[in-house]
Short mmCIF file of C-alpha atoms and ligand atoms in Angstrom, two decimals:
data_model
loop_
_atom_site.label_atom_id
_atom_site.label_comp_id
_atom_site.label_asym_id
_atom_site.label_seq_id
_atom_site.Cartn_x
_atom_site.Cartn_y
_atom_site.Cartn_z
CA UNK W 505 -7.00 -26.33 -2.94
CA UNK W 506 -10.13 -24.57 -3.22
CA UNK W 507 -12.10 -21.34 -1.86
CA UNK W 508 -14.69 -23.94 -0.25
CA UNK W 509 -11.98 -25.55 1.57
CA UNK W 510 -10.22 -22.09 3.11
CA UNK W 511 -13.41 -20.97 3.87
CA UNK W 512 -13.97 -23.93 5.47
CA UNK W 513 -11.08 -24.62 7.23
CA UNK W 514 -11.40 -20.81 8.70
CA UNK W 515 -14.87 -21.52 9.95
CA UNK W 516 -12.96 -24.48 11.43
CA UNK W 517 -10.70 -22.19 12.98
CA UNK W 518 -13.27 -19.36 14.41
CA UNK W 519 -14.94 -21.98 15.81
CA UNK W 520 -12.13 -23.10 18.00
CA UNK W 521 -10.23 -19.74 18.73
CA UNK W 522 -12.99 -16.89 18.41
CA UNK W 523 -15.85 -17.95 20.56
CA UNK W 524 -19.45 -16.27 20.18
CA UNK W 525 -19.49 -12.72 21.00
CA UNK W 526 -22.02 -10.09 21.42
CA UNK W 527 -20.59 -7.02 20.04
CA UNK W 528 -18.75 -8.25 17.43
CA UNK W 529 -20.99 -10.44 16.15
CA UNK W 530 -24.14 -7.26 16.30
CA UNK W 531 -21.26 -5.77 14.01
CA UNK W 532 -20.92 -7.77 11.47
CA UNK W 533 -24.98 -8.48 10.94
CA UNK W 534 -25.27 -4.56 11.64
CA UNK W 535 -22.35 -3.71 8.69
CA UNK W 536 -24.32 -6.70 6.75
CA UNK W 537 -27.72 -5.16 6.94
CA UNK W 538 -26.61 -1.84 6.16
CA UNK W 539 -25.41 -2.81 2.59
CA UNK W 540 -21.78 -2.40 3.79
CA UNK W 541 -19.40 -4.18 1.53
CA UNK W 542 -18.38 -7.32 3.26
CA UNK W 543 -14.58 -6.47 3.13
CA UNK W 544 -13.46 -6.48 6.79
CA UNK W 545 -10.93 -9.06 8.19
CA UNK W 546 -12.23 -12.34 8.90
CA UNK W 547 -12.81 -12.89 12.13
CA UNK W 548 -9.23 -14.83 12.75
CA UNK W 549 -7.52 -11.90 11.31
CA UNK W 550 -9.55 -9.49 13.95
CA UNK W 551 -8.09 -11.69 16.89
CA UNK W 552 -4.46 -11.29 15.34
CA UNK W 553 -4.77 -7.50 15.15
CA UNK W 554 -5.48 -7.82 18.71
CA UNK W 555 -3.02 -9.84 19.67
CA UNK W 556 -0.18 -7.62 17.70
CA UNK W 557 -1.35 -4.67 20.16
CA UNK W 558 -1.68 -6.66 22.88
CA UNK W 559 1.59 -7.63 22.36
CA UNK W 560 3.14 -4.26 21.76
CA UNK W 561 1.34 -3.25 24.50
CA UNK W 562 -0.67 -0.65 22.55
CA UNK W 563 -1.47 2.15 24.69
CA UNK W 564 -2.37 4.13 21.31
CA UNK W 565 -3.75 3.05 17.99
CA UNK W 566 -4.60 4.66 14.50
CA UNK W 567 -6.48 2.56 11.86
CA UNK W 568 -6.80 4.03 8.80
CA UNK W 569 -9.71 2.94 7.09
CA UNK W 570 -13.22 1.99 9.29
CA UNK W 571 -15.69 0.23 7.29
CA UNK W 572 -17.99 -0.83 10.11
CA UNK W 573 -15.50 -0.79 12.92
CA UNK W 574 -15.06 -4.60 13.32
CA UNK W 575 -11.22 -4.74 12.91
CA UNK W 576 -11.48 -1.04 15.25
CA UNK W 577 -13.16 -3.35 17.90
CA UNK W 578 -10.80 -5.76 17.81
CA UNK W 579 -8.11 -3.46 18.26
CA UNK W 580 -9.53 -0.94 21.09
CA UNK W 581 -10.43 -3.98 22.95
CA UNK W 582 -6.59 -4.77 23.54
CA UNK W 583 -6.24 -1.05 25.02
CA UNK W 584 -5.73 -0.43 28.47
CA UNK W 585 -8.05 1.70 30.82
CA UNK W 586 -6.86 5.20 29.29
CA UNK W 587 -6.01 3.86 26.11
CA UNK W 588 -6.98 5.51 22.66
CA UNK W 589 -8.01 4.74 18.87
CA UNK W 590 -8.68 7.41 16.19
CA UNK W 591 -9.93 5.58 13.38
CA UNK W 592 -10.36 7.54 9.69
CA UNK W 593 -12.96 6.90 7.08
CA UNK W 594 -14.13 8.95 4.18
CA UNK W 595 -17.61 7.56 3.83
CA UNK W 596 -20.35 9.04 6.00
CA UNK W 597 -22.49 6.06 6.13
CA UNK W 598 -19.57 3.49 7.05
CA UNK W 599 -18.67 5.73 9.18
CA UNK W 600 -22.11 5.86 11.16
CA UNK W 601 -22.92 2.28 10.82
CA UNK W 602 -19.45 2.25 12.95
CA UNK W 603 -20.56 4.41 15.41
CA UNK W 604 -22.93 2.66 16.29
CA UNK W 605 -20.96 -0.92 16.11
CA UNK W 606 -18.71 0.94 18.37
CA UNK W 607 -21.39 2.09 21.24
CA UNK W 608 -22.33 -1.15 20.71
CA UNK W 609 -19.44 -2.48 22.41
CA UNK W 610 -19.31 0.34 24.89
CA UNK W 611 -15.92 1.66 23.29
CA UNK W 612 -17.57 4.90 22.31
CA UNK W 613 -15.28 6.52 25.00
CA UNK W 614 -12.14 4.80 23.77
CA UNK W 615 -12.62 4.87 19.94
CA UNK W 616 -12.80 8.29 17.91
CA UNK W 617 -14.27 8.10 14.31
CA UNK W 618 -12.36 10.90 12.22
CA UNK W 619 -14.64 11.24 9.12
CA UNK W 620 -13.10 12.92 5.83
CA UNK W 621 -10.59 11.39 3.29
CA UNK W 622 -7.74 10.20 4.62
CA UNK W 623 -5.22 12.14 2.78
CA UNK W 624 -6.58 15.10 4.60
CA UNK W 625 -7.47 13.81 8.11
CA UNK W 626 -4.28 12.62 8.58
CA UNK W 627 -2.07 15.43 7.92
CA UNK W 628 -4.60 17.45 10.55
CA UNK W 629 -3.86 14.82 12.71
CA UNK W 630 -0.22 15.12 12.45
CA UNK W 631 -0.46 18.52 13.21
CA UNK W 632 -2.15 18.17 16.55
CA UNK W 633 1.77 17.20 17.68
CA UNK W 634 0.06 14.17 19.04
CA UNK W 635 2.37 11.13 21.39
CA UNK W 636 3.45 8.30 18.64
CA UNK W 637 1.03 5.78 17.96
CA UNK W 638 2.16 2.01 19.31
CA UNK W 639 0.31 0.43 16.22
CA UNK W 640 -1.20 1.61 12.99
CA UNK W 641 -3.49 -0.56 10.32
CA UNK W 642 -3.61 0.77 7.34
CA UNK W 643 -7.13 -0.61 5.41
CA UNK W 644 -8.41 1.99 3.31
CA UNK W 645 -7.91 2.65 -0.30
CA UNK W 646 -5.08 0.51 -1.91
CA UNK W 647 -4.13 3.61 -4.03
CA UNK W 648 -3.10 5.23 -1.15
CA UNK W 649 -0.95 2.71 0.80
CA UNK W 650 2.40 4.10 -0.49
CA UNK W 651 1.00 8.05 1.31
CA UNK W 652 -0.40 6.67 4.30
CA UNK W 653 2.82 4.51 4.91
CA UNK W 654 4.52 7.77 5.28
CA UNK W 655 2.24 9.37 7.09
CA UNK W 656 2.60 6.40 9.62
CA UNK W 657 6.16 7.08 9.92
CA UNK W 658 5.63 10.30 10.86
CA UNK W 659 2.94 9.38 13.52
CA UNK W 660 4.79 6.43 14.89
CA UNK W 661 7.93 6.07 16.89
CA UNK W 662 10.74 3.34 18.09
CA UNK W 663 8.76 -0.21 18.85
CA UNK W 664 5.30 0.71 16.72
CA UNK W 665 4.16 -1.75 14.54
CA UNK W 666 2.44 -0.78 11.26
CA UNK W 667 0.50 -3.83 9.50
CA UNK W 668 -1.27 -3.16 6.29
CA UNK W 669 -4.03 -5.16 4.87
CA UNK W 670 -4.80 -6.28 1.40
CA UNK W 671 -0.81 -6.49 -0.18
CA UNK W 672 -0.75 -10.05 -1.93
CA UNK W 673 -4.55 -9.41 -3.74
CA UNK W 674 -4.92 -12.44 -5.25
CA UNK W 675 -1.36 -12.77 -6.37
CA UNK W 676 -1.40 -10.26 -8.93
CA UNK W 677 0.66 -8.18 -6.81
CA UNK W 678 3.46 -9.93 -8.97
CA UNK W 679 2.47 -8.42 -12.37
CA UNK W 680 4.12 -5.74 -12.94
CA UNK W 681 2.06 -4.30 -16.00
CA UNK W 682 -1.13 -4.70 -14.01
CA UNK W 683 -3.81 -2.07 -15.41
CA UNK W 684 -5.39 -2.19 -11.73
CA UNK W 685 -4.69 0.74 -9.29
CA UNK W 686 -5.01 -0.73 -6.59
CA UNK W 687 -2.74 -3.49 -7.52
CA UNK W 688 -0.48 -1.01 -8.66
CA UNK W 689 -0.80 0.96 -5.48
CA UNK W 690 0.17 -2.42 -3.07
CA UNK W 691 3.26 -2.54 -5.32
CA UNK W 692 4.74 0.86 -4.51
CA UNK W 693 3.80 0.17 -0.62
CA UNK W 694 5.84 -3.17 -0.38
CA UNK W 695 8.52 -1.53 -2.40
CA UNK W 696 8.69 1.97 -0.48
CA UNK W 697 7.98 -0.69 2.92
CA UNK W 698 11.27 -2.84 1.59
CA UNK W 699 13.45 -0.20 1.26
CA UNK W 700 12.57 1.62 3.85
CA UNK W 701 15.47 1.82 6.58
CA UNK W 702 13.79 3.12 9.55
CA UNK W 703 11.46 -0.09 9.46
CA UNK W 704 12.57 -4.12 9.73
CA UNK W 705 9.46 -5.67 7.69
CA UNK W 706 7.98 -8.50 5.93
CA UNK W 707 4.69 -9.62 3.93
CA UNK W 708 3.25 -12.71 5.13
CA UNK W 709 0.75 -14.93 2.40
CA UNK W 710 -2.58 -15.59 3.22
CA UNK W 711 -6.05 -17.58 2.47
CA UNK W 712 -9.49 -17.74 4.23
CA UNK W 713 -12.95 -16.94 3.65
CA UNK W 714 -11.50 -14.19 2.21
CA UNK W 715 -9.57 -15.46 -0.38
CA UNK W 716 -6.08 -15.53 -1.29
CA UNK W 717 -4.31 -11.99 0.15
CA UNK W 718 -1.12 -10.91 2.28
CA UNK W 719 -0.30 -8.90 5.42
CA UNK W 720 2.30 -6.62 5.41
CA UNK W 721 4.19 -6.29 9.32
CA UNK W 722 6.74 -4.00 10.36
CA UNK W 723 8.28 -2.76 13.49
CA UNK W 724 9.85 0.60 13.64
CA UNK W 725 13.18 0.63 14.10
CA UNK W 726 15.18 3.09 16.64
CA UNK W 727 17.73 5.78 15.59
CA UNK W 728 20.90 3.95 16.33
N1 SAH A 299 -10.67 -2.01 8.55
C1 SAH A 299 -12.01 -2.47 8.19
C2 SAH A 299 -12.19 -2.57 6.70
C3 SAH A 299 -11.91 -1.29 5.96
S1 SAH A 299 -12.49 -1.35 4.27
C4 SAH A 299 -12.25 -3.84 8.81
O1 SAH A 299 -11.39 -4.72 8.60
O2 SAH A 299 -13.26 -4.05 9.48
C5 SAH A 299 -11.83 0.14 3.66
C6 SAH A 299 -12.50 1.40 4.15
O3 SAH A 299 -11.68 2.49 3.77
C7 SAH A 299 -13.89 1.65 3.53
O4 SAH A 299 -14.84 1.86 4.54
C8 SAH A 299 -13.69 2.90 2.70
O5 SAH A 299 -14.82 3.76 2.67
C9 SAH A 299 -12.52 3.56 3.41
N2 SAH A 299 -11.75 4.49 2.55
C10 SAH A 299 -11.47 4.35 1.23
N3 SAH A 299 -10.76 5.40 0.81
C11 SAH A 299 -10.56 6.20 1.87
C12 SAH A 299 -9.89 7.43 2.08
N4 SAH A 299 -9.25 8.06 1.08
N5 SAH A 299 -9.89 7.98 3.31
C13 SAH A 299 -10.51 7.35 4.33
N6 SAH A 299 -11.15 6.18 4.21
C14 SAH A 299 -11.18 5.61 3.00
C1 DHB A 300 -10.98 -4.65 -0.45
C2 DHB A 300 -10.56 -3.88 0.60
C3 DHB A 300 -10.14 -4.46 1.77
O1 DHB A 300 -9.68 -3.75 2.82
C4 DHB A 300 -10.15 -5.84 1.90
O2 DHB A 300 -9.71 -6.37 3.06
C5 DHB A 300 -10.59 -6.62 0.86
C6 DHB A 300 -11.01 -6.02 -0.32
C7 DHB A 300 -11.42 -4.01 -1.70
O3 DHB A 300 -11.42 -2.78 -1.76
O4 DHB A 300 -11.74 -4.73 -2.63
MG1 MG A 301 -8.63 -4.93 4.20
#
């Protein structure tokens, strides 16, 4: 089985379960156009985001990692009136092609763009003594998935749901000796995420249009 056949078979799949829609689909061309690299989830994988906040009944989400806001319009759009997303990206012009993928969608008053790495953003953000998040994506740099899993910890609380992106990449996950950081970096996040007692987790397989990669999902656990 074959990248022509995933792809196809997730074209087969948009078709039926993510209908035509303005806003997202002025994001994608928009993120296109701009040069962006085309690394955001596939449009199946935008509908599941929403449907893990929906379910959780997000009334608060971080993403960590913007790109051109297609997987933060997903998520915002399973807020409720009131409801808020901070989203953090380190690259100025990602982070204004989002902008304006986000007015596009008229979320501008729901969905905050935190530009500046990551590393620092989110310990300011920690400080603010903010309400736990109900959901967090973590999508940015692979290097960084072991810090920004902590981090998350810290910003979440009993019933949040943390899903990270990108944790199978092409299988090599599994080698051990890899030279590749960011293969390297996916290890130490589904090992620290394993181990981790104040989280019940798993990593789920997956192919598409964009290739052969894994999800990482986990609920946070109460005190007891
Ligand atoms: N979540 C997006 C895709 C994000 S791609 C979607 O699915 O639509 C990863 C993004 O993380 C890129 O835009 C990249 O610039 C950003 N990034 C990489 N390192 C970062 C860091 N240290 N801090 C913040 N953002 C970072
Ligand atoms: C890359 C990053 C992503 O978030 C993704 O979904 C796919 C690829 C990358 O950096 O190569
Ligand atoms: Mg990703």
């Amino acid at each position: 089985m074959s990248q022509n056949r995933w792809t196809a078979v997730d074209d087969y799949i948009t078709r039926l379960f993510v209908p035509p829609d303005f806003a997202l689909d002025a994001a994608l061309r928009a993120s296109n156009e701009a040069g962006l690299p085309p690394i955001n989830v596939a449009q199946n994988q935008g509908k599941l985001l929403h449907i893990l906040a929906l379910s959780c009944q997000a009334r608060s989400i971080l993403e960590i990692g913007t790109l051109g806001g297609y997987s933060t319009i997903w998520l915002a759009r399973a807020l409720p009136d009131n409801g808020k997303l901070i989203t953090l990206e380190s690259n100025p012009a990602h982070a204004e092609v989002a902008r304006a993928n986000i007015a596009r969608a008229n979320l501008s008053d729901v969905v905050e763009v935190r530009l500046g790495n990551a590393l620092e953003t989110l310990p300011q953000l920690a400080a603010e003594g903010l309400d736990p998040f109900d959901l967090v994506f973590i999508d940015a740099d692979k290097e960084n998935a072991p810090a920004y899993f902590e981090w998350s910890l810290k910003l979440t609380g009993r019933g949040s749901l943390i899903i990270t992106d990108n944790v199978i990449r092409n299988g090599a996950v599994i080698d051990a000796d890899s030279i590749d950081s960011s293969v390297q970096g996916v290890r130490r996040f589904n090992a620290a995420l394993a181990s981790e007692p104040r989280v019940t987790a798993t990593v789920i397989q997956t192919v598409g249009s964009k290739g052969y990669d894994g999800l990482a999902i986990a609920i946070v656990n109460g005190n007891e």
